[in-house]
Structures are given as C-alpha cells and as structure tokens.
Amino acid sequence: MPLVNSCGSKGKLVLTTLLICAVILELAYCQKDAKEQRTQPGVKVKPTKPKAEKTTNKGPRVITTKPKVKAPRAAQRQNLLTQVVNRGKFKKVGETISVPAGDTLELRCRGKPVQWGVPRYLEEDDDGRLKIVQNERYGALTLVNTTGADTGEYTCYPMYCEDTDCRKEYDKAVKVFVFFPDPQELFVPSSDYYEVIQLRTNWPTVLPCQVTSPEAKVTLHREYPPAEVAVDGTEISFSVRRGFTIHRPRPYHAGALFCVASLGNLRQSSTKYMLIYVNYPMAPPAPVIQASSSSVTVGENLRVSCTVMGELDVLIDFAWEYPGQEIGRPLYTQDSVSPVAGGAGRQQSQSILLVDEVRDVDRGTYTCTAQNLQGSKSVSTTVKVVPKAKPKKP
Ligand SMILES: *[C@@H]1O[C@H](CO)[C@@H](O)[C@H](O)[C@H]1NC(C)=O
C-alpha cells in the first residue's frame, strides 16, 4: 500500500500529497501520519512572526505594593495577577483582557519567585519584545510593540522552593487570556495557508481560528459545497478563546472548513482547516510472535513472524529488535495485511522477519513491537543457534 507512505511525514505535508490524502482518503490511509502526531492532533507550521511596527510606550514605573500575608485561596488567586495600565496604575485582571495592538502589555504577579507561561510562538521566537523580570515581591512581564499575533493565554506560576530547588505550583497558576485587537487583522495571523486537523473518533476536535478581538462575530463555513456550518452549542460549540469544538467527530465533518470573523465593516476569513477523519482503534494491538524454529543450525534460514488480529482499516506498525542488530546484520521484513475469512470487520496484519543463512550472532531474543493509534505492545521469543555438524573425515 504505497499510498500510506505518500501521506507525508510529520509536519511536512506537501499540498499535493495532502490533496491526495484528503480526496482519496476514505478512512484509514493517513493513520500512519496520524499516529506520529497523536500527541498533537493539529499539524501546524510555525506561526508568523508578528511585525513590530508601532512605537513603544514609556517604560514602566516601578511601584511596590504591600504583600498579602495570607496564602492565596482559589477565590483570591486571581488577585495575584494585575495589569499595569498607563502611568503605573494597577488593574485587576479578569479571565480576559484586551490591549490594543501596538500598546505594551504589562503584567505583574505576586510571588517570589514566579514563572510565566506565554503563547507558544512568543516562547520560540524571542525577538526582544518580551521581558520578564523578577522583583523582590513580584514577577513582571512586559511585552512591547504588540500585535494581534500575541493574542493568547498568559499564565503566572507561583514557585515553591526548598533552598535552591524550585518547582512550579501548577494548582496555583493564574491565567489571563489577552486579546490584542488589531483594526486590520481580525484573526491571529498564521503563516500556513491551511492546517491539517485530525477528526478522531474518540476525541473532540478544535478549530482554533483565534480572533484578536473578543467582539468579533465568528462563523464556521464549509468550502465545498459552500455553506455555513450550523453551530448548535452541542454538536459544535464556539468559544472566543478556544475557537470551534466538534465534540464527537463523525466522517461527515471531514473536509475543508474555515472561519469568518466580522467586526464593524471588516469581514475576514481564517486559515483553512483540512479535517481528516481517522478511524481510531478500540485498543492497542495484541501481537503474537512465532519463530520457524527455536533452534536453528548455522547456515539455515530463520523466519520470525509477528501477527496481529485487529479491526478493519486500522493500521498496525511493526518494529523489530534482533540480536544481529548491533553489528549491523541486514535482515529484511515482509509486511502484509489480509482480511480474516469469516471474521466480520477483522483483519490480520503480519510482519515476517527473515534471517538468511543463520550465523552465530543471530542467537538470542527477537522482539516485535506492534503499534496502532491507541498504543503499542512488544512480544519476544528466543532462538538458539547450533553449530553445523562437522563433516566426518573419510
Ligand atoms: C518597538 O518599536 C520601536 C519603533 O518601531 C522600535 O524602535 C523598538 O526597537 C521596538 N522595540 C522592540 C523591543 O522591538
């Protein structure tokens, strides 16, 4: 099945390949790819670096506040985080704040020390706009020359320290979602023309289409046939911070979708999302390993098979470990998939490891690891190698 491999490798889908996948793909062809990205269902190329254009504000004036004596409780926690607005005034932050693009974002978080979490691309692309300083009683985060692309979640983690050993107190983290409304860009810009997202049977799918302004009205659209997708709040819901969520993906959700945002006279479309349906297996595979013989004479051939009975259209990946591996002994494998006769909806996947003309180094443990989207399992068998009987001298 060469098509499986043509579905691309991690993070590097080529448009043509993608289209082949999107069009031809019925259910399972892109599973190989899917597995590689299982921890991160959205295939996303790095977002654009926002351009710093506007002039910066004056530097912050340092004002110290009285420290609270009591330890923070859940209700008080948000008080840990404040926004420094113009001229050194403080403002409590709610769940979201808006800072006009171009302005400076300045946050303070009480604690000694604290750590900050920022939107991913800011972490990756340090262009000198983000400054984090730890003061006596608080940490300060300053982001200058902001753009709509800075929109996202900013988190303060108080640190718990014993001597010099500090760790984040995740349960005490304070988050604020910051919008940077940009009069020209309703969507957080992306360098991708499209983004591939897997619709997994057992997992909600999120189409981020992040807006820069909480006031923007956002709708979801299908490219072909062109239509607005109904957002009923149950099957599909929308949140201005998370985007659209498809709660229980079905094959009919697949296809090219995009979001449209409107605010005032402005109406803009988001990046395209290519939704690909992935048939998710119910359980990890249960491989069975068998050697053609547990004791082989030098010079004979050995076959070790690894067999998985599983659901139809669920791709199994096999990996082998064998004794000759370390010295680079080249072995080869034959992989096959065949339907199980009479077994409705079942298929047999098999990988056979072939060892030609066994040598002494081939003695030992053969391990097969079978993997599907739900997990992997390894099984082993041991093979003995016996020397050739010496031909008797006449
Ligand atoms: C912010 O923008 C101003 C004006 O374009 C520029 O002079 C300054 O270097 C920028 N600051 C940073 C940290 O990028």
CSV table of C-alpha atoms in Angstrom, one decimal, residues 78-367:
chain,number,residue,atom,x,y,z
A,78,GLN,CA,-6.8,36.0,40.5
A,79,ASN,CA,-5.7,38.9,42.8
A,80,LEU,CA,-2.2,37.7,42.4
A,81,LEU,CA,-2.2,38.9,38.9
A,82,THR,CA,-2.5,42.6,38.0
A,83,GLN,CA,-2.2,44.6,34.8
A,84,VAL,CA,-0.2,47.7,34.9
A,85,VAL,CA,-2.1,50.2,32.8
A,86,ASN,CA,-0.8,53.6,31.7
A,87,ARG,CA,1.2,55.6,34.2
A,88,GLY,CA,1.7,52.9,36.7
A,89,LYS,CA,-1.9,52.3,37.6
A,90,PHE,CA,-2.9,48.8,38.5
A,91,LYS,CA,-5.9,46.9,37.3
A,92,LYS,CA,-7.1,43.6,38.5
A,93,VAL,CA,-7.5,41.2,35.6
A,94,GLY,CA,-10.5,39.0,34.9
A,95,GLU,CA,-10.4,35.9,32.7
A,96,THR,CA,-9.7,38.1,29.7
A,97,ILE,CA,-8.3,41.5,29.0
A,98,SER,CA,-7.9,43.5,25.8
A,99,VAL,CA,-4.8,45.5,24.9
A,100,PRO,CA,-4.9,47.4,21.7
A,101,ALA,CA,-2.3,46.0,19.2
A,102,GLY,CA,0.7,48.3,19.3
A,103,ASP,CA,0.4,49.0,23.0
A,104,THR,CA,2.5,47.5,25.8
A,105,LEU,CA,1.2,44.6,27.9
A,106,GLU,CA,2.5,44.7,31.4
A,107,LEU,CA,1.5,42.1,33.9
A,108,ARG,CA,2.6,41.6,37.5
A,109,CYS,CA,2.3,38.5,39.5
A,110,ARG,CA,2.8,38.4,43.2
A,111,GLY,CA,5.2,35.8,44.4
A,112,LYS,CA,8.9,35.1,44.9
A,113,PRO,CA,9.7,33.8,42.5
A,114,VAL,CA,7.2,33.2,39.8
A,115,GLN,CA,7.4,31.8,36.3
A,116,TRP,CA,5.4,32.8,33.3
A,117,GLY,CA,3.8,30.9,30.5
A,118,VAL,CA,3.2,32.7,27.2
A,119,PRO,CA,1.7,31.8,23.9
A,120,ARG,CA,4.0,29.2,22.2
A,121,TYR,CA,5.3,31.3,19.4
A,122,LEU,CA,6.5,34.0,21.7
A,123,GLU,CA,8.5,31.4,23.6
A,124,GLU,CA,10.0,30.2,20.3
A,125,ASP,CA,10.6,33.5,18.5
A,126,ASP,CA,12.4,35.7,21.0
A,127,ASP,CA,12.7,38.9,19.2
A,128,GLY,CA,13.4,41.0,22.2
A,129,ARG,CA,9.9,42.3,22.7
A,130,LEU,CA,9.2,40.1,25.8
A,131,LYS,CA,10.9,41.0,29.0
A,132,ILE,CA,10.5,39.0,32.3
A,133,VAL,CA,11.9,40.4,35.5
A,134,GLN,CA,11.7,39.0,39.0
A,135,ASN,CA,11.5,41.7,41.7
A,136,GLU,CA,11.5,41.4,45.4
A,137,ARG,CA,7.9,40.5,45.7
A,138,TYR,CA,6.5,40.0,42.3
A,139,GLY,CA,7.4,39.0,38.8
A,140,ALA,CA,6.8,41.4,36.0
A,141,LEU,CA,6.1,40.5,32.4
A,142,THR,CA,6.4,43.3,29.7
A,143,LEU,CA,5.6,42.8,26.1
A,144,VAL,CA,6.2,45.8,23.8
A,145,ASN,CA,5.2,46.5,20.2
A,146,THR,CA,2.4,44.1,20.5
A,147,THR,CA,0.4,42.7,17.5
A,148,GLY,CA,-2.7,40.6,17.1
A,149,ALA,CA,-0.5,37.5,16.9
A,150,ASP,CA,0.4,37.9,20.6
A,151,THR,CA,-3.2,37.0,21.5
A,152,GLY,CA,-3.4,34.1,23.8
A,153,GLU,CA,-3.1,32.8,27.3
A,154,TYR,CA,-0.6,34.3,29.7
A,155,THR,CA,0.0,32.3,32.9
A,156,CYS,CA,1.7,33.0,36.1
A,157,TYR,CA,3.0,30.1,38.1
A,158,PRO,CA,4.0,30.8,41.7
A,159,MET,CA,7.1,28.7,42.6
A,160,TYR,CA,7.6,26.6,45.6
A,161,CYS,CA,11.2,26.5,46.7
A,162,GLU,CA,13.2,24.4,49.1
A,163,ASP,CA,16.7,26.0,49.2
A,164,THR,CA,17.6,26.4,45.6
A,165,ASP,CA,15.3,23.7,44.3
A,166,CYS,CA,12.2,25.3,42.9
A,167,ARG,CA,9.1,23.8,41.2
A,168,LYS,CA,6.0,25.3,39.6
A,169,GLU,CA,2.9,25.2,41.7
A,170,TYR,CA,0.6,24.2,38.9
A,171,ASP,CA,-2.5,24.2,41.0
A,172,LYS,CA,-1.9,27.8,42.0
A,173,ALA,CA,-1.4,29.0,38.4
A,174,VAL,CA,-3.2,32.2,37.4
A,175,LYS,CA,-4.2,32.6,33.8
A,176,VAL,CA,-5.4,35.5,31.8
A,177,PHE,CA,-6.4,35.4,28.2
A,178,VAL,CA,-5.1,38.6,26.5
A,179,PHE,CA,-6.6,39.9,23.2
A,180,PHE,CA,-4.7,42.4,21.2
A,181,PRO,CA,-7.4,43.8,18.9
A,182,ASP,CA,-5.9,44.9,15.6
A,183,PRO,CA,-8.0,47.1,13.4
A,184,GLN,CA,-6.6,45.3,10.3
A,185,GLU,CA,-6.4,41.7,11.4
A,186,LEU,CA,-9.4,40.0,12.9
A,187,PHE,CA,-7.6,36.6,13.1
A,188,VAL,CA,-4.4,35.9,14.7
A,189,PRO,CA,-2.1,35.6,11.6
A,190,SER,CA,-0.8,32.3,10.6
A,191,SER,CA,1.9,31.5,8.1
A,192,ASP,CA,0.1,28.5,6.9
A,193,TYR,CA,-2.3,28.6,4.1
A,194,TYR,CA,-4.0,25.6,5.6
A,195,GLU,CA,-3.8,23.5,8.7
A,196,VAL,CA,-4.4,19.8,8.8
A,197,ILE,CA,-6.5,18.6,11.7
A,198,GLN,CA,-7.5,15.0,12.5
A,199,LEU,CA,-11.0,14.2,13.4
A,200,ARG,CA,-10.5,11.3,15.8
A,201,THR,CA,-13.4,9.1,16.6
A,202,ASN,CA,-12.9,9.3,20.3
A,203,TRP,CA,-11.7,12.8,20.8
A,204,PRO,CA,-13.2,16.4,20.4
A,205,THR,CA,-11.6,18.4,17.5
A,206,VAL,CA,-10.8,22.0,17.9
A,207,LEU,CA,-10.6,24.5,15.1
A,208,PRO,CA,-8.7,27.3,16.7
A,209,CYS,CA,-9.4,30.2,14.3
A,210,GLN,CA,-8.3,32.6,17.1
A,211,VAL,CA,-9.6,36.1,16.8
A,212,THR,CA,-7.7,39.1,18.0
A,213,SER,CA,-10.8,40.8,19.4
A,214,PRO,CA,-13.4,39.3,21.7
A,215,GLU,CA,-16.0,41.5,20.0
A,216,ALA,CA,-15.6,39.8,16.6
A,217,LYS,CA,-18.6,37.7,15.5
A,218,VAL,CA,-17.3,34.4,14.2
A,219,THR,CA,-19.0,31.9,12.0
A,220,LEU,CA,-17.9,28.5,10.6
A,221,HIS,CA,-18.0,27.6,6.9
A,222,ARG,CA,-17.5,24.7,4.6
A,223,GLU,CA,-15.6,25.3,1.4
A,224,TYR,CA,-17.3,22.7,-0.7
A,225,PRO,CA,-20.2,22.7,-1.2
A,226,PRO,CA,-20.0,26.3,0.2
A,227,ALA,CA,-22.2,26.6,3.2
A,228,GLU,CA,-22.3,27.9,6.7
A,229,VAL,CA,-22.0,25.2,9.3
A,230,ALA,CA,-24.6,25.2,12.0
A,231,VAL,CA,-23.2,25.8,15.4
A,232,ASP,CA,-25.7,24.5,17.9
A,233,GLY,CA,-23.6,24.5,21.0
A,234,THR,CA,-24.0,20.8,21.4
A,235,GLU,CA,-22.5,19.0,18.4
A,236,ILE,CA,-20.3,22.0,17.6
A,237,SER,CA,-19.7,24.9,20.0
A,238,PHE,CA,-17.8,28.1,19.9
A,239,SER,CA,-15.7,29.9,22.4
A,240,VAL,CA,-13.9,33.1,21.7
A,241,ARG,CA,-10.8,31.7,23.4
A,242,ARG,CA,-10.8,28.2,22.1
A,243,GLY,CA,-12.5,28.5,18.7
A,244,PHE,CA,-14.9,25.9,17.4
A,245,THR,CA,-15.1,22.5,19.0
A,246,ILE,CA,-16.6,19.5,17.3
A,247,HIS,CA,-17.4,17.4,20.2
A,248,ARG,CA,-18.0,14.0,18.7
A,249,PRO,CA,-16.3,13.8,15.3
A,250,ARG,CA,-18.1,11.9,12.5
A,251,PRO,CA,-16.9,11.2,9.0
A,252,TYR,CA,-19.3,13.8,7.6
A,253,HIS,CA,-17.4,16.5,9.5
A,254,ALA,CA,-14.4,15.9,7.3
A,255,GLY,CA,-13.4,18.4,4.5
A,256,ALA,CA,-12.1,21.9,4.2
A,257,LEU,CA,-13.5,24.4,6.7
A,258,PHE,CA,-12.7,27.9,7.6
A,259,CYS,CA,-14.0,30.6,9.9
A,260,VAL,CA,-15.2,34.1,9.0
A,261,ALA,CA,-15.0,36.9,11.5
A,262,SER,CA,-16.8,40.2,11.2
A,263,LEU,CA,-16.4,43.4,13.2
A,264,GLY,CA,-17.7,46.7,12.1
A,265,ASN,CA,-17.1,47.0,8.4
A,266,LEU,CA,-14.4,44.4,8.4
A,267,ARG,CA,-15.0,40.8,7.4
A,268,GLN,CA,-12.1,38.3,7.1
A,269,SER,CA,-11.6,34.6,6.6
A,270,SER,CA,-9.3,32.4,8.6
A,271,THR,CA,-6.7,29.9,7.6
A,272,LYS,CA,-8.3,26.8,6.0
A,273,TYR,CA,-8.6,23.7,8.2
A,274,MET,CA,-8.4,20.4,6.4
A,275,LEU,CA,-10.3,18.0,8.6
A,276,ILE,CA,-9.3,14.4,8.0
A,277,TYR,CA,-11.3,11.7,9.6
A,278,VAL,CA,-9.3,9.0,11.4
A,279,ASN,CA,-10.8,5.7,12.4
A,280,TYR,CA,-9.5,5.2,15.8
A,281,PRO,CA,-8.9,1.6,17.1
A,282,MET,CA,-10.6,0.5,20.3
A,283,ALA,CA,-7.5,-0.9,21.9
A,284,PRO,CA,-3.7,-1.3,21.5
A,285,PRO,CA,-2.7,-4.3,19.3
A,286,ALA,CA,-2.1,-7.8,20.8
A,287,PRO,CA,0.7,-9.3,18.7
A,288,VAL,CA,1.7,-12.9,18.7
A,289,ILE,CA,5.3,-13.9,17.8
A,290,GLN,CA,6.5,-17.2,16.4
A,291,ALA,CA,9.9,-18.4,15.1
A,292,SER,CA,10.0,-21.0,12.4
A,293,SER,CA,12.2,-22.9,14.9
A,294,SER,CA,13.5,-22.3,18.3
A,295,SER,CA,16.8,-23.9,17.4
A,296,VAL,CA,18.5,-23.3,14.1
A,297,THR,CA,21.6,-24.7,12.7
A,298,VAL,CA,24.2,-22.3,11.3
A,299,GLY,CA,23.6,-21.8,7.6
A,300,GLU,CA,19.8,-22.5,7.7
A,301,ASN,CA,17.2,-19.8,7.2
A,302,LEU,CA,15.0,-18.4,10.0
A,303,ARG,CA,11.6,-16.7,9.8
A,304,VAL,CA,10.1,-15.0,12.8
A,305,SER,CA,6.5,-13.8,12.4
A,306,CYS,CA,4.6,-11.3,14.3
A,307,THR,CA,0.8,-11.4,13.9
A,308,VAL,CA,-1.9,-9.1,15.0
A,309,MET,CA,-5.6,-9.7,14.7
A,310,GLY,CA,-7.4,-6.4,14.7
A,311,GLU,CA,-10.1,-4.1,13.5
A,312,LEU,CA,-10.5,-3.5,9.8
A,313,ASP,CA,-8.8,-0.4,8.4
A,314,VAL,CA,-6.7,0.1,11.5
A,315,LEU,CA,-3.1,0.4,10.5
A,316,ILE,CA,-0.5,-1.5,12.6
A,317,ASP,CA,3.1,-0.5,12.6
A,318,PHE,CA,5.7,-3.2,13.3
A,319,ALA,CA,9.2,-2.7,14.7
A,320,TRP,CA,11.8,-5.4,15.3
A,321,GLU,CA,14.7,-5.8,17.6
A,322,TYR,CA,17.0,-8.7,17.0
A,323,PRO,CA,20.4,-10.0,18.1
A,324,GLY,CA,22.4,-9.1,14.9
A,325,GLN,CA,21.2,-5.5,15.0
A,326,GLU,CA,24.2,-4.1,16.9
A,327,ILE,CA,26.7,-5.4,14.4
A,328,GLY,CA,24.5,-4.1,11.6
A,329,ARG,CA,23.4,-7.5,10.3
A,330,PRO,CA,21.0,-6.6,7.5
A,331,LEU,CA,17.7,-8.5,7.8
A,332,TYR,CA,14.6,-7.9,6.0
A,333,THR,CA,10.9,-8.0,6.7
A,334,GLN,CA,7.8,-8.8,4.8
A,335,ASP,CA,4.7,-6.9,5.9
A,336,SER,CA,1.2,-7.8,4.9
A,337,VAL,CA,-2.5,-7.2,5.7
A,338,SER,CA,-5.3,-9.5,4.9
A,339,PRO,CA,-8.9,-9.8,5.8
A,340,VAL,CA,-9.9,-12.6,8.1
A,341,ALA,CA,-12.2,-15.0,6.4
A,342,GLY,CA,-15.5,-15.1,8.2
A,343,GLY,CA,-14.3,-12.7,10.8
A,344,ALA,CA,-16.5,-9.7,10.1
A,345,GLY,CA,-14.7,-6.4,10.4
A,346,ARG,CA,-11.4,-8.1,11.4
A,347,GLN,CA,-8.1,-8.2,9.6
A,348,GLN,CA,-4.8,-9.8,10.1
A,349,SER,CA,-1.6,-7.7,10.0
A,350,GLN,CA,1.6,-9.6,9.9
A,351,SER,CA,5.3,-8.8,9.8
A,352,ILE,CA,7.8,-11.5,9.0
A,353,LEU,CA,11.5,-11.1,9.8
A,354,LEU,CA,13.7,-13.1,7.5
A,355,VAL,CA,17.2,-14.2,8.5
A,356,ASP,CA,19.0,-15.9,5.7
A,357,GLU,CA,21.8,-18.3,6.5
A,358,VAL,CA,21.8,-18.0,10.2
A,359,ARG,CA,25.1,-17.2,11.9
A,360,ASP,CA,26.2,-17.5,15.5
A,361,VAL,CA,25.4,-13.8,16.0
A,362,ASP,CA,21.8,-14.4,15.3
A,363,ARG,CA,21.3,-16.3,18.5
A,364,GLY,CA,19.2,-14.6,21.2
A,365,THR,CA,16.0,-12.7,21.7
A,366,TYR,CA,13.8,-11.4,18.9
A,367,THR,CA,11.3,-8.8,19.9
